[in-house]
């Protein structure tokens, strides 16, 4: 079995590559990644010499290159993680989100169709469903919730999902889609809430909380997400969408306070800053389909997962310090400089 993992040098992709390389020594895992600002081969150092693993640098939206790669490698399964993934960046520069997330997906679909891939899996997000109100805790996203996006990021992911489903219906390409809630865990790029707050709190720096910090996210440990994708590519029904989430809803303020407490840092580090435009209020996943059909069960709850994650950042300072000392500081200044004054 030969599996193409795109975006395997990013946060979730690198965790998935680790999972697959270790669990399936008989499979060949090919990691294709453009190594944008979010791609980091340091995240794969411990498995880079494994005989069942190979890295290829390239762009999923580069059609001739992708066609050649598929011609040469003849993949059985494609798992597409490659994407621009940060909502705030999509507000500053939406164009690259269309290019990578929509056009790139369409190129991969064409290549999968042309070379008879047996399963194309699209890693999507609960953000395609839009948001839920804060005062209706009884509501959850199911697979039949209408798509209703808010940000350029979620719009690009929803567009990609529609192309994936169109290639199933129109061309019979054997596809599956997973829509997961916010992931956290090792190798998470520190532009996202949890790693950003951990590393800034460690340095006693101001913590930028958007608005009042009352927005709710449904946190999923990245290893539980990887296990779900593993199940779906092997046992999921083609043409189907599966929601992935572990019922771990927290307000942003609760998350930040949990991190501060674990690090023994004062809540006075919290700084309320201008809200994100169009900020989604609440995400909450109903994972019943994945649980009942495929027997998926998360191994982490938020308390055990966040403790493990904080420990990982404490013991892997060289991993994130190299990021923070590079081009990242320009990003932080542009995104937060004025807001944190
Ligand atoms: P990430 O930003 O950490 O990693 C993305 C990876 O894709 C990087 O390694 C980057 O170099 C690579 N990449 C970007 N453009 C590329 C291109 N044109 N060609 C090849 N590679 C390219 O993202 P992540 O958080 O690991 O997310 C992975 C996937 O999961 C994305 O599709 C995202 O939409 C989805 N997702 C993420 C979350 C989350 O909480 N992080 C939640 C739901 C869904
Ligand atoms: P983020 O990690 O960017 O994920 P997403 O926008 O995909 O949910 O943000 C998670 C939540 O944290 C979201 O409600 C925005 C908020 N947030 C802050 O309050 N401050 C920050 O500096 C960041 C990056 C996010």
XYZ file of C-alpha atoms and ligand atoms in Angstrom:
410
model
C 0.000 0.000 0.000
C 1.440 3.362 -1.034
C -0.018 6.445 0.635
C 0.517 10.056 -0.392
C 0.239 12.411 2.567
C 0.195 16.055 1.471
C 1.079 18.771 3.989
C 2.911 16.182 6.081
C 5.394 18.762 7.387
C 2.612 20.790 9.037
C 1.032 20.324 12.440
C -1.555 17.596 11.887
C 0.166 16.131 8.822
C 3.425 15.508 10.696
C 1.528 13.826 13.538
C -0.270 11.666 10.958
C 3.010 10.732 9.235
C 4.433 9.653 12.621
C 1.295 7.616 13.294
C 1.322 5.845 9.919
C 5.085 5.231 9.629
C 5.154 3.611 13.070
C 1.895 1.682 12.821
C 2.245 0.325 9.266
C 5.861 -0.673 8.557
C 4.636 -2.533 5.450
C 3.131 0.628 3.873
C 5.082 3.230 1.904
C 4.360 6.748 3.136
C 5.247 9.586 0.764
C 5.071 13.055 2.308
C 4.573 15.869 -0.220
C 4.908 19.372 1.198
C 5.769 22.784 -0.216
C 7.429 23.828 3.067
C 5.653 27.149 3.395
C 6.111 29.108 6.621
C 4.025 26.389 8.339
C 5.984 23.398 7.051
C 8.860 22.190 9.205
C 11.008 19.131 8.549
C 12.299 19.342 12.139
C 8.937 17.853 13.107
C 9.889 14.648 11.245
C 13.539 14.239 12.292
C 12.937 11.077 14.314
C 11.363 9.162 11.427
C 13.070 10.707 8.384
C 15.368 7.712 7.862
C 12.699 5.045 8.241
C 12.657 2.719 5.197
C 8.876 3.149 4.705
C 9.061 6.970 4.576
C 10.020 9.455 1.870
C 9.796 13.268 1.585
C 9.119 15.133 -1.662
C 9.043 18.922 -1.863
C 6.393 20.390 -4.160
C 3.171 22.340 -4.605
C -0.204 20.546 -4.752
C -1.395 23.277 -7.135
C 1.459 22.645 -9.623
C -0.420 20.472 -12.130
C 2.457 19.183 -14.313
C 4.520 18.315 -11.238
C 1.606 16.531 -9.530
C 0.731 14.564 -12.665
C 4.349 13.414 -13.010
C 4.499 12.419 -9.360
C 1.302 10.344 -9.623
C 2.540 8.757 -12.870
C 5.784 7.721 -11.159
C 4.480 6.685 -7.734
C 1.039 5.132 -8.489
C -0.457 5.901 -5.084
C -3.214 3.706 -3.637
C -4.452 6.313 -1.154
C -4.165 10.105 -1.031
C -4.707 11.994 2.236
C -4.798 15.750 1.649
C -3.760 17.883 4.624
C -1.938 20.533 2.557
C -3.593 23.885 3.052
C -3.304 27.413 4.216
C -4.821 26.922 7.648
C -4.924 30.158 9.643
C -8.135 32.235 9.739
C -6.297 35.470 10.626
C -3.979 35.122 7.612
C -7.004 34.486 5.386
C -8.404 37.850 6.449
C -5.150 39.594 5.513
C -4.548 37.698 2.253
C -7.435 35.535 0.954
C -5.932 34.835 -2.502
C -3.441 32.160 -1.470
C -6.300 30.312 0.284
C -8.136 29.956 -3.025
C -4.930 28.957 -4.784
C -3.836 26.248 -2.342
C -7.046 25.060 -0.713
C -9.355 25.110 -3.743
C -7.132 24.890 -6.842
C -4.619 22.579 -5.146
C -7.394 20.204 -4.104
C -8.798 20.180 -7.619
C -5.383 19.272 -9.078
C -5.075 16.388 -6.600
C -8.584 15.205 -7.527
C -7.718 15.227 -11.242
C -4.504 13.303 -10.603
C -6.319 10.796 -8.361
C -8.925 10.273 -11.078
C -6.337 9.956 -13.870
C -4.227 7.399 -11.990
C -6.993 5.320 -10.424
C -6.371 6.156 -6.770
C -8.413 3.767 -4.603
C -9.220 6.337 -1.933
C -8.941 10.112 -1.888
C -9.367 11.515 1.619
C -9.893 15.233 2.209
C -9.024 16.640 5.620
C -11.584 19.347 6.196
C -12.855 21.361 9.123
C -15.976 21.998 11.196
C -15.585 25.652 10.196
C -17.401 24.848 6.931
C -20.618 24.722 9.004
C -20.193 28.318 10.190
C -20.844 28.881 13.884
C -23.414 28.105 16.580
C -24.933 30.626 18.996
C -23.409 30.850 22.482
C -26.794 30.523 24.208
C -27.800 27.192 22.592
C -25.529 24.526 24.145
C -27.977 21.876 22.873
C -26.934 22.486 19.234
C -24.100 20.569 17.510
C -22.768 20.245 13.967
C -23.769 16.993 12.292
C -22.720 15.843 8.816
C -26.005 17.202 7.418
C -25.674 20.704 8.891
C -25.709 23.109 5.903
C -22.429 24.689 4.839
C -22.490 28.328 5.935
C -19.000 29.793 6.070
C -17.694 32.970 7.695
C -14.028 33.515 6.809
C -12.045 33.276 3.575
C -10.366 30.238 5.160
C -13.590 28.356 5.862
C -14.993 29.379 2.474
C -11.973 27.903 0.708
C -12.279 24.664 2.706
C -16.009 24.405 1.940
C -15.336 24.992 -1.767
C -12.765 22.203 -1.727
C -15.250 19.862 0.007
C -17.818 20.544 -2.698
C -15.289 19.682 -5.416
C -14.417 16.459 -3.605
C -18.093 15.455 -3.426
C -18.596 16.460 -7.072
C -15.753 14.147 -8.153
C -17.528 11.316 -6.322
C -20.939 11.989 -7.800
C -19.834 12.905 -11.329
C -16.764 10.720 -11.874
C -17.180 8.007 -9.244
C -13.862 8.887 -7.563
C -13.805 6.987 -4.229
C -13.602 9.860 -1.772
C -14.116 10.461 1.946
C -14.069 13.699 3.923
C -13.405 14.281 7.617
C -14.473 17.499 9.316
C -12.770 17.951 12.652
C -12.850 20.530 15.390
C -9.833 22.541 16.619
C -6.808 20.296 17.066
C -4.068 20.765 19.650
C -0.961 18.823 20.639
C 2.744 18.503 19.711
C 4.206 20.350 16.670
C 1.412 22.955 16.606
C 2.644 26.140 14.896
C 2.654 29.020 17.411
C 0.331 31.300 15.441
C -2.670 29.322 16.784
C -4.248 29.958 20.178
C -2.851 27.165 22.376
C 0.850 27.135 21.381
C 0.870 30.941 21.115
C -0.389 31.291 24.679
C 1.947 28.625 26.064
C 5.129 30.106 24.638
C 4.229 33.714 25.389
C 3.220 32.866 28.950
C 6.544 31.072 29.434
C 8.303 34.332 28.520
C 5.928 36.432 30.693
C 4.648 38.237 27.592
C 1.185 39.732 27.038
C -1.458 37.231 25.937
C -3.726 38.660 23.205
C -7.289 37.429 23.791
C -9.707 38.526 21.076
C -12.872 40.366 22.167
C -14.068 39.145 25.540
C -12.574 35.649 25.229
C -16.038 34.097 25.319
C -15.888 32.322 21.939
C -16.079 28.553 22.282
C -13.939 25.949 20.520
C -14.289 22.143 20.742
C -10.744 20.866 21.352
C -9.536 17.608 19.807
C -6.150 16.081 20.573
C -4.220 15.644 17.323
C -3.532 11.936 18.017
C -7.258 11.262 18.307
C -7.722 13.028 14.978
C -4.984 10.910 13.336
C -6.603 7.727 14.657
C -9.920 8.851 13.171
C -8.408 9.427 9.719
C -6.659 6.042 9.896
C -10.072 4.421 10.559
C -11.837 6.377 7.815
C -9.312 5.614 5.047
C -9.434 1.903 5.895
C -13.080 1.378 6.853
C -15.055 4.510 5.962
C -17.746 4.378 3.281
C -16.913 6.185 0.037
C -18.835 9.363 -0.693
C -19.315 9.972 3.034
C -18.445 12.813 5.378
C -17.391 12.053 8.986
C -17.312 14.649 11.760
C -14.479 14.281 14.293
C -14.703 15.841 17.760
C -14.475 14.739 21.367
C -16.980 16.972 23.199
C -14.339 19.193 24.787
C -15.847 22.647 24.533
C -14.058 25.502 26.279
C -14.212 29.282 26.028
C -10.947 30.857 24.911
C -10.639 32.457 28.316
C -10.958 29.061 30.022
C -8.205 27.689 27.781
C -5.874 30.605 28.490
C -6.519 30.451 32.248
C -5.864 26.688 32.264
C -2.496 27.291 30.585
C -1.591 30.088 33.003
C -2.465 27.923 35.988
C -0.425 24.973 34.716
C 2.584 27.249 34.169
C 2.079 29.078 37.465
C 1.810 32.433 35.704
C -0.456 35.375 36.665
C -3.769 36.131 34.931
C -2.573 39.734 34.641
C -0.744 38.613 31.476
C -4.130 38.439 29.720
C -4.701 41.381 27.358
C -8.063 41.802 25.686
C -7.472 43.021 22.137
C -9.596 44.054 19.130
C -11.755 41.170 18.018
C -11.174 39.163 14.821
C -13.558 40.405 12.067
C -16.407 37.928 11.521
C -15.254 35.910 14.569
C -17.180 32.604 14.784
C -18.880 32.278 18.172
C -19.011 28.569 18.901
C -17.997 25.297 17.263
C -19.276 21.985 18.614
C -19.139 18.627 16.860
C -21.514 15.684 17.077
C -19.222 12.691 16.336
C -21.960 10.020 16.644
C -21.559 8.764 13.063
C -17.819 8.127 13.445
C -18.340 6.485 16.830
C -21.172 4.179 15.849
C -20.068 3.313 12.294
C -16.330 3.008 12.801
C -15.971 2.559 16.565
C -13.827 5.672 17.049
C -13.291 6.810 20.622
C -10.999 9.659 21.724
C -8.178 8.707 24.090
C -7.722 12.204 25.522
C -10.022 14.571 27.336
C -9.040 18.236 27.426
C -7.473 18.061 30.900
C -5.127 15.173 30.078
C -4.459 16.487 26.567
C -3.575 20.034 27.559
C -1.278 18.791 30.344
C 0.555 16.541 27.855
C 0.757 19.387 25.323
C 2.149 21.903 27.804
C 4.734 19.321 28.873
C 5.694 18.825 25.213
C 6.304 22.557 24.704
C 8.361 22.655 27.903
C 10.546 19.774 26.731
C 10.821 20.862 23.068
C 11.919 24.471 23.422
C 14.460 24.167 20.613
C 11.599 23.246 18.213
C 9.563 26.399 18.804
C 12.436 28.759 19.640
C 13.802 28.249 16.137
C 10.400 29.273 14.723
C 9.921 32.241 17.013
C 13.409 33.606 16.300
C 12.862 33.606 12.516
C 10.396 35.303 10.174
C 7.655 34.670 12.753
C 8.578 37.835 14.664
C 7.586 39.955 11.610
C 4.237 38.121 11.479
C 3.626 38.716 15.174
C 4.444 42.422 14.890
C 2.128 42.852 11.864
C -0.752 40.903 13.443
C -0.522 42.104 17.058
C 1.881 45.091 17.280
C -0.790 47.796 17.316
C -3.358 45.721 19.205
C -1.032 45.017 22.133
C 0.227 48.608 22.574
P -0.528 23.689 8.993
O -0.681 25.082 8.509
O 0.202 23.411 10.258
O 0.201 22.811 7.859
C -0.107 22.921 6.508
C 1.005 22.233 5.721
O 0.665 22.304 4.325
C 2.379 22.890 5.878
O 3.358 21.904 6.095
C 2.592 23.596 4.553
O 3.973 23.691 4.172
C 1.813 22.684 3.599
N 1.388 23.390 2.371
C 0.791 24.599 2.284
N 0.552 24.901 0.988
C 0.979 23.842 0.264
C 0.978 23.548 -1.124
N 0.502 24.425 -2.027
N 1.478 22.364 -1.537
C 1.984 21.465 -0.644
N 2.023 21.702 0.681
C 1.516 22.880 1.129
O -2.003 23.098 9.035
P -2.650 22.024 10.032
O -3.154 22.720 11.227
O -1.729 20.866 10.174
O -3.926 21.588 9.170
C -3.874 20.498 8.256
C -5.211 20.343 7.598
O -6.221 20.138 8.576
C -5.637 21.572 6.789
O -6.261 21.121 5.609
C -6.632 22.269 7.699
O -7.593 22.982 6.948
C -7.267 21.085 8.421
N -7.786 21.392 9.757
C -6.981 21.884 10.736
C -7.503 22.107 12.015
C -6.645 22.601 13.138
O -7.148 22.773 14.248
N -5.364 22.819 12.955
C -8.844 21.875 12.279
C -9.651 21.385 11.241
C -9.090 21.136 9.999
P -7.205 29.709 16.292
O -6.218 28.879 17.033
O -6.692 30.731 15.330
O -8.200 28.689 15.566
P -9.608 28.979 14.814
O -9.703 30.403 14.491
O -9.455 28.138 13.576
O -10.669 28.477 15.737
O -8.127 30.460 17.340
C -8.865 29.767 18.320
C -9.695 30.773 19.075
O -8.811 31.638 19.809
C -10.506 31.687 18.173
O -11.757 31.945 18.801
C -9.686 32.964 18.090
C -8.996 33.001 19.439
N -7.651 33.641 19.453
C -7.374 34.651 20.368
O -8.216 35.056 21.200
N -6.120 35.208 20.371
C -5.157 34.810 19.486
O -4.038 35.383 19.505
C -5.452 33.761 18.565
C -4.427 33.280 17.581
C -6.731 33.191 18.592
